[in-house]
Coordinates of C-alpha atoms and ligand atoms in Angstrom, one line a residue:
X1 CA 0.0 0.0 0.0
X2 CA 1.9 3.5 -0.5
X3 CA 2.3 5.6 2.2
X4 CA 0.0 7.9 0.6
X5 CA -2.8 6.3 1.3
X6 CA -1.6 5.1 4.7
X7 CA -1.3 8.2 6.3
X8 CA -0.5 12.2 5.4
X9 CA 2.6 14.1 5.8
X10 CA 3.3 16.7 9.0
X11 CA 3.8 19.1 6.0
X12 CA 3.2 19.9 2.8
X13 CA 5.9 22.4 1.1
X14 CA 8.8 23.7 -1.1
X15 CA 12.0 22.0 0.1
X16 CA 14.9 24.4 -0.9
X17 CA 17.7 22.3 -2.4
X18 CA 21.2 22.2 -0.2
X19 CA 23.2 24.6 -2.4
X20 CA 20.7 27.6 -2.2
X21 CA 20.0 26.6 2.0
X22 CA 23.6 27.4 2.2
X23 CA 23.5 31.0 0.2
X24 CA 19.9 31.7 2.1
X25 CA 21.3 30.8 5.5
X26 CA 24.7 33.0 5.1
X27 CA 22.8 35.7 4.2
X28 CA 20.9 35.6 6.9
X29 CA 23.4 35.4 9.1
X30 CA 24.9 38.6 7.6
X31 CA 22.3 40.1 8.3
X32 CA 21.6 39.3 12.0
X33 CA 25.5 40.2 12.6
X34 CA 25.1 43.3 11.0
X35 CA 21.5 44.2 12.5
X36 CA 22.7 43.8 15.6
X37 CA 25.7 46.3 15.5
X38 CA 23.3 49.0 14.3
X39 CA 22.6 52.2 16.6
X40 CA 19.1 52.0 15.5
X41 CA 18.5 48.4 16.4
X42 CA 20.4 49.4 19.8
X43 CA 18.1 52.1 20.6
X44 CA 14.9 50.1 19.8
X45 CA 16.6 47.4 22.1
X46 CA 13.8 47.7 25.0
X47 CA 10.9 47.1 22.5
X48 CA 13.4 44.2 21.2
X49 CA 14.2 42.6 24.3
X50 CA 12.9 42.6 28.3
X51 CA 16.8 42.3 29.0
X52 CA 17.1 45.8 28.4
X53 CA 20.8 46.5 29.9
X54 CA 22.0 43.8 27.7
X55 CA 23.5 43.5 24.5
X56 CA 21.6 40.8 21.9
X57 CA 23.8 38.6 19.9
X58 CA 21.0 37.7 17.4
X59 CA 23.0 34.8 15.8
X60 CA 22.7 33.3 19.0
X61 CA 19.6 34.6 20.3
X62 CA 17.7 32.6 17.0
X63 CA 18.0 28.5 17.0
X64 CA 18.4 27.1 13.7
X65 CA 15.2 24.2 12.8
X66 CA 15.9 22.0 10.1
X67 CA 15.9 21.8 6.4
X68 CA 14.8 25.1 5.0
X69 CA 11.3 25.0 3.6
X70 CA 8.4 27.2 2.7
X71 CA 4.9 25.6 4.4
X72 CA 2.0 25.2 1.7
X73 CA -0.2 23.1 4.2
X74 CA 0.5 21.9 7.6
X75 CA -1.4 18.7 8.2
X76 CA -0.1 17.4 11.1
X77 CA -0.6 13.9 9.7
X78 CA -4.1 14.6 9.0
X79 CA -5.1 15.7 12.1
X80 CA -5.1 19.6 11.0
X81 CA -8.5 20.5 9.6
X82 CA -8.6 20.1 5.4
X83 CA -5.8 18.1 5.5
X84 CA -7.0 15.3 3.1
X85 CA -8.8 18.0 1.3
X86 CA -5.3 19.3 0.1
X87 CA -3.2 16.1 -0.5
X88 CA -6.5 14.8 -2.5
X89 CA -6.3 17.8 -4.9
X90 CA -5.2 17.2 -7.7
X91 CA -3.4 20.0 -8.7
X92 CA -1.4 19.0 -5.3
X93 CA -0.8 15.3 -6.6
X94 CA 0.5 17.0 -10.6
X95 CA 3.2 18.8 -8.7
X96 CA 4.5 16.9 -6.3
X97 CA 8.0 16.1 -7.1
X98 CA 8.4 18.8 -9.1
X99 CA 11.0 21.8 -9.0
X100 CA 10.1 25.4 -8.4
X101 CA 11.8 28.9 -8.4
X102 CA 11.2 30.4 -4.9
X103 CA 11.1 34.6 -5.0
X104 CA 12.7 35.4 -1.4
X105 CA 11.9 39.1 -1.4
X106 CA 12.6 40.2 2.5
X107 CA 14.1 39.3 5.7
X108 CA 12.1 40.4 8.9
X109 CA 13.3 39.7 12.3
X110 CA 11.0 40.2 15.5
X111 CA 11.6 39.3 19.4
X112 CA 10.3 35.7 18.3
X113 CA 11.2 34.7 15.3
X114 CA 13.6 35.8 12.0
X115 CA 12.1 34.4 8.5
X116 CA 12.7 35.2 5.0
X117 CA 9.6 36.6 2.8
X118 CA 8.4 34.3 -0.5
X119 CA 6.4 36.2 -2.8
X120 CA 5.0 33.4 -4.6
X121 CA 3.8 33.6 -8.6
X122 CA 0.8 32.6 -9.8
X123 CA 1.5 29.1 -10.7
X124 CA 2.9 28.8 -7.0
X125 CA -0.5 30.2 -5.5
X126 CA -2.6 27.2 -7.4
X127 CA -0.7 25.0 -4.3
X128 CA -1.2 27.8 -1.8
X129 CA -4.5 27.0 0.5
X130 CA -7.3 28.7 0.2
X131 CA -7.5 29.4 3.9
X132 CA -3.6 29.9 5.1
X133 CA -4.6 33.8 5.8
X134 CA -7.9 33.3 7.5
X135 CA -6.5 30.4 9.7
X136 CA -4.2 33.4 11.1
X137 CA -7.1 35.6 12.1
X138 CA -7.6 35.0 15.8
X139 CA -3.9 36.2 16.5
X140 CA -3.7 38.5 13.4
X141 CA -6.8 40.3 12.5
X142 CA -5.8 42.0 9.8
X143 CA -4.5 39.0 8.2
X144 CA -8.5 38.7 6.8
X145 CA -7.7 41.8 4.7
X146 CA -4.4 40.4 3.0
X147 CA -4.4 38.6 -0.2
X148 CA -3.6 35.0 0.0
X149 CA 0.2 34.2 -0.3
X150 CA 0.5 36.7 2.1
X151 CA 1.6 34.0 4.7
X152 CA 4.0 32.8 2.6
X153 CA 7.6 32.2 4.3
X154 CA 10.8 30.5 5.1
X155 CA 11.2 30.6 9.2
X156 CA 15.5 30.9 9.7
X157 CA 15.5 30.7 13.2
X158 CA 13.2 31.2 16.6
X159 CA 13.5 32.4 19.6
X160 CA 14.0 30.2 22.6
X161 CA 10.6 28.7 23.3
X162 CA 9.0 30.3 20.1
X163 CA 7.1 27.6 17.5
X164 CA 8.1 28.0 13.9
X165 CA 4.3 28.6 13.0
X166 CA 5.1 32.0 14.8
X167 CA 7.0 33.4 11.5
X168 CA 4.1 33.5 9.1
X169 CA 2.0 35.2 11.8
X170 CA 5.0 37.6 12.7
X171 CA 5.0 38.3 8.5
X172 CA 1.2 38.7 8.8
X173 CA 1.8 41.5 11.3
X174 CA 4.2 43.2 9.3
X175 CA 2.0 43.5 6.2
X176 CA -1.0 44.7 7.9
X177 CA 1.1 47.9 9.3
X178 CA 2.4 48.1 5.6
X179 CA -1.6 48.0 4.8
X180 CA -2.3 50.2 6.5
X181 CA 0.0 52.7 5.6
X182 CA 2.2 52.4 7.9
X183 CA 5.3 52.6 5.7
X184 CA 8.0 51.8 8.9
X185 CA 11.2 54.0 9.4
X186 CA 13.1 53.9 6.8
X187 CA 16.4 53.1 9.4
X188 CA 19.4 52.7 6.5
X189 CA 20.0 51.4 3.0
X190 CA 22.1 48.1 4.1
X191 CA 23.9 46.8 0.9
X192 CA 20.9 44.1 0.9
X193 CA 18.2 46.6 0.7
X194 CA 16.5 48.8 2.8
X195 CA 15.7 48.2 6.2
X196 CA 12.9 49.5 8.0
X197 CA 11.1 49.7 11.7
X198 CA 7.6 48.5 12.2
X199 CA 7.9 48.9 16.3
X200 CA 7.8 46.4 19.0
X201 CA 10.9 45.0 17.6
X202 CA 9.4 44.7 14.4
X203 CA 12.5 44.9 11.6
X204 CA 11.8 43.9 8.0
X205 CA 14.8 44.3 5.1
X206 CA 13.2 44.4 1.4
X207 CA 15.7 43.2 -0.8
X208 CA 17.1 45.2 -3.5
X209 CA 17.6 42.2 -5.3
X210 CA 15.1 39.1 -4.3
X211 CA 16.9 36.1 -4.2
X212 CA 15.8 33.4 -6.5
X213 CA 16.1 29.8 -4.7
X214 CA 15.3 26.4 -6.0
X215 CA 12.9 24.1 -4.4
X216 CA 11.0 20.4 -4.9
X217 CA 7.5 20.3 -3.3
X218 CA 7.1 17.6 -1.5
X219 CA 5.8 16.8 2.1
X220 CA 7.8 15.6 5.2
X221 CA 6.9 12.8 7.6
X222 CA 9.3 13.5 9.8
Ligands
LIG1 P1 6.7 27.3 9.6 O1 6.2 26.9 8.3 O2 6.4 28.6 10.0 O3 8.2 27.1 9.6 C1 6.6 21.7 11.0 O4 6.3 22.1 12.3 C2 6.4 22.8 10.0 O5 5.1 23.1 9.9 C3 7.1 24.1 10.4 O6 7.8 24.5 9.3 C4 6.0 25.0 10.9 O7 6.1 26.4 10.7 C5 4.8 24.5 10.2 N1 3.6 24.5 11.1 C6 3.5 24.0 12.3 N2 2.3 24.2 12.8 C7 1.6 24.9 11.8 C8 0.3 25.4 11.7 N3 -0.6 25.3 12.7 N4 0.0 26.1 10.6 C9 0.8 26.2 9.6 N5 2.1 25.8 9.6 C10 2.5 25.1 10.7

């Protein structure tokens, strides 16, 4: 019998390949060095940290999980609601296996998590759930007004204690502010791009050039 029909996957997603991990990773770590050597990210400590005397070293402060990945559908094995909906699809069951370009077009780092923005193209957003923004809703809700692929993200690292679900809601945040005109202060132009403030240790880099990064969907059973 395969697996398939035995049981479904914690995850569904795109699984970057180990090359790209690599680049994606060292750039984020570039970034959290540099972030955290900033005067702005210094004064906006407090709203960063409860440890206020203290000086964050953000590589440390974020825990690495795992093989890089951008979520489609997390189905906990079937458990999570419309889980057999999704790996029944067939649009799901065409492309799994295959390879897609990933567009990674930010970095944002917050008190909980840091993840990397994935603005997803059309083809992408036939495997994007229909409800991945509304699910957010009781803990962002704004996230009702956003248009779907909005969730979309790689999570590089959490805070002690933090789940990874935390980065797509932490993105969610973000975009809302961004929705609602709040454009952030503009803190510097970093070589990556421009870096901006959202407050309460909100801090989100749009990239002057996105990264492109190669990726299999696929699921994990982990
Ligand atoms: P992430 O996609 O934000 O990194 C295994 O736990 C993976 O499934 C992680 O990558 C995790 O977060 C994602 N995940 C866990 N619980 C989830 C949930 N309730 N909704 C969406 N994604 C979830």
């Amino acid at each position: 019998v395969p697996l398939e029909e035995t049981s479904l996957p914690l995850f569904f997603g795109w699984f970057l390949l180990p090359g790209i991990q690599d680049k994606v990773r060292c750039t984020s770590m570039d970034f959290l060095k540099t972030l955290d050597t900033l005067e702005a990210f210094k004064k906006h400590l407090p709203d960063f940290t409860v440890e206020a005397e203290k000086e964050v070293d953000l590589e440390q402060y974020f825990q690495a999980n795992g093989a890089l990945h951008c979520t489609t559908k997390f189905c906990d094995y079937g458990k999570a609601e419309g889980a057999k909906e999704y790996a029944d699809k067939p649009i799901v069951k065409e492309l799994y296996g295959s390879a897609f370009e990933l567009s990674l077009s930010a970095l944002f780092v917050t008190p909980r998590t840091v993840g990397a923005r994935v603005s997803l193209s059309e083809d992408q957003l036939t495997l994007w759930p229909a409800d991945a923004e509304k699910e957010a809703v009781p803990l962002v809700p704004a996230a009702a007004t956003l248009p779907a692929g909005s969730r979309a993200h790689i999570t590089l690292g959490c805070a002690e204690g933090v789940e990874p679900q935390q980065t797509g809601f932490d993105l969610l945040e973000i975009l809302a502010l961004q929705k609602e005109g709040q454009e952030g202060e503009l803190v510097e132009e970093m070589e990556l791009g421009s870096l901006a403030y959202y407050g309460k240790g909100r801090w989100l880099l749009s990239l002057r050039e996105p990264v492109s990064a190669q990726a299999c969907f696929s699921s994990l059973y982990g």
